[in-house]
Tab-separated table of C-alpha atoms in Angstrom:
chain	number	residue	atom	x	y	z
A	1	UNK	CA	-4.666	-8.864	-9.885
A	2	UNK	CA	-4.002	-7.222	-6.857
A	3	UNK	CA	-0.822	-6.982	-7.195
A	4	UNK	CA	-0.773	-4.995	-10.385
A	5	UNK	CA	-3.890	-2.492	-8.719
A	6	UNK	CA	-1.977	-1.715	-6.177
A	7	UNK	CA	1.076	-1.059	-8.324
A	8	UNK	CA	-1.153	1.640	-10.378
A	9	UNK	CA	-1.658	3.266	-7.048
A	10	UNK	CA	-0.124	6.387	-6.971
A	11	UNK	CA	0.836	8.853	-3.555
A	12	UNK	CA	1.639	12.509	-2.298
A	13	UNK	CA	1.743	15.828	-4.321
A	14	UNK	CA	3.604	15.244	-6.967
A	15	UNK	CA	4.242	12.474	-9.311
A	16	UNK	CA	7.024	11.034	-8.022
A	17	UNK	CA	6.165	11.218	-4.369
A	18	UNK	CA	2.854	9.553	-5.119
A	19	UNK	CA	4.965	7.048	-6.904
A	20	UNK	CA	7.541	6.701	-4.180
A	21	UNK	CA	4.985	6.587	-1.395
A	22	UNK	CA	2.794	3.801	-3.391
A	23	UNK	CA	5.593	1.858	-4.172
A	24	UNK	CA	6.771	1.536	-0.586
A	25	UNK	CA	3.482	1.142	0.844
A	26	UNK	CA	2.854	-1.775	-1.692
A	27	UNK	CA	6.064	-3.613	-0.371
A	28	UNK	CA	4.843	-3.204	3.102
A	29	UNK	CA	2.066	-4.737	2.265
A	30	UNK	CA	3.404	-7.870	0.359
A	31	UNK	CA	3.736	-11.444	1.198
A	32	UNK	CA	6.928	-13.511	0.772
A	33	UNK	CA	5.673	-14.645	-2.715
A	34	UNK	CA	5.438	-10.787	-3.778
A	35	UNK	CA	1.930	-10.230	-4.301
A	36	UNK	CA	-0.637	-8.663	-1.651
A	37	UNK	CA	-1.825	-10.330	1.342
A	38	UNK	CA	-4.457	-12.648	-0.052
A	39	UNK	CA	-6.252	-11.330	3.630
A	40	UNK	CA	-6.257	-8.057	2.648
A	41	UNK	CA	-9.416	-6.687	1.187
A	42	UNK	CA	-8.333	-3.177	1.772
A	43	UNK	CA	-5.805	-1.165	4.420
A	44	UNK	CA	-5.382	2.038	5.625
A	45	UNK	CA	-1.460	3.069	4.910
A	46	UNK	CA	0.649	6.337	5.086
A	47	UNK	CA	3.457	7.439	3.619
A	48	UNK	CA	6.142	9.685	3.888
A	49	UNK	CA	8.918	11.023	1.294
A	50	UNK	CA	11.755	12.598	2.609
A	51	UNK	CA	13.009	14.421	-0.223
A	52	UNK	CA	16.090	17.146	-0.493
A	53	UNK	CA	13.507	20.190	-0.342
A	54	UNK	CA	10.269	19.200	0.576
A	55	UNK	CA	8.853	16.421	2.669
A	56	UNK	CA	5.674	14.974	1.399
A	57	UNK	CA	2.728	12.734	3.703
A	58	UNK	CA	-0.443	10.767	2.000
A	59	UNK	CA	-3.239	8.537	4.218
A	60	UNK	CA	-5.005	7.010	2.012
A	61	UNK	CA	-7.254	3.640	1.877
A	62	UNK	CA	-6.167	1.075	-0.137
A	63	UNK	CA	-8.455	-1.387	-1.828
A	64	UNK	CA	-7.787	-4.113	-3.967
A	65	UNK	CA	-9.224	-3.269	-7.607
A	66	UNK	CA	-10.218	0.068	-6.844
A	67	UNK	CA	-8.753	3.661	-6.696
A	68	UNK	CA	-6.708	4.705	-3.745
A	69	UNK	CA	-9.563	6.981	-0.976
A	70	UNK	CA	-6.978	10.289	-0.022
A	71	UNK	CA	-8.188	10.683	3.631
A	72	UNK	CA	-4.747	12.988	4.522
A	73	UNK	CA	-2.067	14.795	2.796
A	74	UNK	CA	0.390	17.319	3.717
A	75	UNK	CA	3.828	19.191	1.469
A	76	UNK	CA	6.263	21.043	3.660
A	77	UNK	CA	9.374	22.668	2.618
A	78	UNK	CA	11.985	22.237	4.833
A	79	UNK	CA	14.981	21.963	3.053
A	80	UNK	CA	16.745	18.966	4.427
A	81	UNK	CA	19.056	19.154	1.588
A	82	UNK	CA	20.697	22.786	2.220
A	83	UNK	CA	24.315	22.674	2.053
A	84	UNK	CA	24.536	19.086	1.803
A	85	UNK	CA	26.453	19.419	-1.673
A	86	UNK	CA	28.953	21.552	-0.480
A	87	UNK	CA	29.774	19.808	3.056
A	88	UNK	CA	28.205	16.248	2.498
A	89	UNK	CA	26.459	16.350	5.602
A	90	UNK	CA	22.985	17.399	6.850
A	91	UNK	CA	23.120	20.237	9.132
A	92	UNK	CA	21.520	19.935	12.541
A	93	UNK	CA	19.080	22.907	11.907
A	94	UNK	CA	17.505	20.568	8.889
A	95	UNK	CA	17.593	17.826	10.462
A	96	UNK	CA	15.796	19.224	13.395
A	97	UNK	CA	13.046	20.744	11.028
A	98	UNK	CA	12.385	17.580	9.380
A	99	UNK	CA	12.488	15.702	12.614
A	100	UNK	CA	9.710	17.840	14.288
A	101	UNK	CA	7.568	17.450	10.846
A	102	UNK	CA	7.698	13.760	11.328
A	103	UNK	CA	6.465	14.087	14.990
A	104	UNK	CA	3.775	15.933	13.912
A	105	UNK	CA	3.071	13.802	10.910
A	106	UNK	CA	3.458	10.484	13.795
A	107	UNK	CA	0.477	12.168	15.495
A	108	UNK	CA	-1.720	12.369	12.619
A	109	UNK	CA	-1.084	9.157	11.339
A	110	UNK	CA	-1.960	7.527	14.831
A	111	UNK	CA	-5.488	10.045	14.430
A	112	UNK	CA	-5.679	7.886	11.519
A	113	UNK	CA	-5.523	4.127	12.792
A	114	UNK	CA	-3.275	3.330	9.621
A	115	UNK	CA	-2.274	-0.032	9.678
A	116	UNK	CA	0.620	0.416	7.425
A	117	UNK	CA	3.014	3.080	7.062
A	118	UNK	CA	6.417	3.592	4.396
A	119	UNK	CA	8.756	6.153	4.648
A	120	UNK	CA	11.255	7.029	1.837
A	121	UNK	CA	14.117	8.831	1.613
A	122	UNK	CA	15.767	10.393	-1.214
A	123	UNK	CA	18.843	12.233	-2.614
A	124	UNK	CA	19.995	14.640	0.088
A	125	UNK	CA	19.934	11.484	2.886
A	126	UNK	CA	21.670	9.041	0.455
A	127	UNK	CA	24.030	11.622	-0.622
A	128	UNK	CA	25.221	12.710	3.249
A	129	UNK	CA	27.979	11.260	5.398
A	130	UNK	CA	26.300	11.600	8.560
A	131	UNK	CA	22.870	10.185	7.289
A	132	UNK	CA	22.944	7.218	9.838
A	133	UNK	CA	22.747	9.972	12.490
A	134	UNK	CA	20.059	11.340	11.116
A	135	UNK	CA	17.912	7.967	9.956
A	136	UNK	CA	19.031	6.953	14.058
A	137	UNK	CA	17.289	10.212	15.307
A	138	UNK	CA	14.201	9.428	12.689
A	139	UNK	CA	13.518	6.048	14.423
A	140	UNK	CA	14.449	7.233	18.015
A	141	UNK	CA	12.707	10.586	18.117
A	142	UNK	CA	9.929	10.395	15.845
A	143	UNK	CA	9.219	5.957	15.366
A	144	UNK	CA	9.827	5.452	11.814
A	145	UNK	CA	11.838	3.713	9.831
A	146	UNK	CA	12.816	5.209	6.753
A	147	UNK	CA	13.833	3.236	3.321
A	148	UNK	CA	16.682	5.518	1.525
A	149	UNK	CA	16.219	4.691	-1.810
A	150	UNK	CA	18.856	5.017	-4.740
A	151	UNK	CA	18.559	7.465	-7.556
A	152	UNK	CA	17.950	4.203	-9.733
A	153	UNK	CA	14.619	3.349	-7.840
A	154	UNK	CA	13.885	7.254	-7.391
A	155	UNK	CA	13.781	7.418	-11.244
A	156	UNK	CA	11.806	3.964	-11.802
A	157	UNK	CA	8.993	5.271	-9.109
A	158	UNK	CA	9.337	8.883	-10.830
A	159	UNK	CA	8.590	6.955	-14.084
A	160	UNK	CA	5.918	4.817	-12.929
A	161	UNK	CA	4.274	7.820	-11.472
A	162	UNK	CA	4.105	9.499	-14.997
A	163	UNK	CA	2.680	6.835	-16.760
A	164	UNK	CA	0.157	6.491	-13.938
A	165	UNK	CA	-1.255	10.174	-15.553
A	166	UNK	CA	-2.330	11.008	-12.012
A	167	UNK	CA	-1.162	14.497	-11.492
């Protein structure tokens, strides 16, 4: 079913992005009973994980029953996370250099036409006190809304994305 294709699908550069970045994309993409759009014979979705060092981006089409097409993907290590155990917050500097990825990244995936995009958000934005500031100056300066997931899910989608034996 489509449902369970689409939950085989697997994003980014490493196992668990790909896994984060599916899974999200796959909720996007639901209907209120939980499975796919029944109108959807295939889409053309991004997605983006946020993590504590490196910031991940896959375009890829979707089809129901069949392997995920990579059209796009990008890694950059930015280091959102720095200092963020010691003073709980997320420095500007980071913030800015994440920020200005996700521009970019907005511009590409427009390029694209995607019709669906997920963004994810990890440890280093869960874990900081001022991460409303910086999930505020996400959707303000560079349009997306981004899902901060907790470790819980992070490890489910890190799991799924093993078993998947994509690389």
């Amino acid at each position: 079913d489509a449902r369970a294709d689409a939950s085989g699908l697997v994003f980014g550069a490493s196992r668990s992005a790909r896994a984060d970045l599916s899974l999200s994309v796959v909720d996007v993409l639901r209907g209120g009973n939980g499975t796919l759009r029944a109108t959807m014979d295939s889409v053309r979705a991004a997605g983006i994980d946020i993590g504590t060092l490196t910031c991940r981006l896959l375009i890829a089409d979707l089809t129901s029953g069949h392997p995920l097409t990579e059209l796009r993907s990008d890694r950059r290590i930015l280091r959102l996370g720095e200092g963020v155990d010691q003073t709980k917050r997320l420095s500007s500097a980071a913030m800015d250099r994440v920020i200005h990825c996700l521009q970019e990244w907005r511009n590409v995936i427009d390029g694209y036409h995607v019709e669906a995009t997920a963004v994810v958000a990890t440890s280093a934005v869960r874990d900081a006190a001022n991460r409303d500031d910086f999930l505020e100056r996400v959707k303000r300066e560079a349009g997306f809304e981004v899902e901060v997931i907790s470790g819980e899910e992070e490890a489910r989608r890190t799991l799924l994305g093993i078993r998947s034996g994509l690389p």
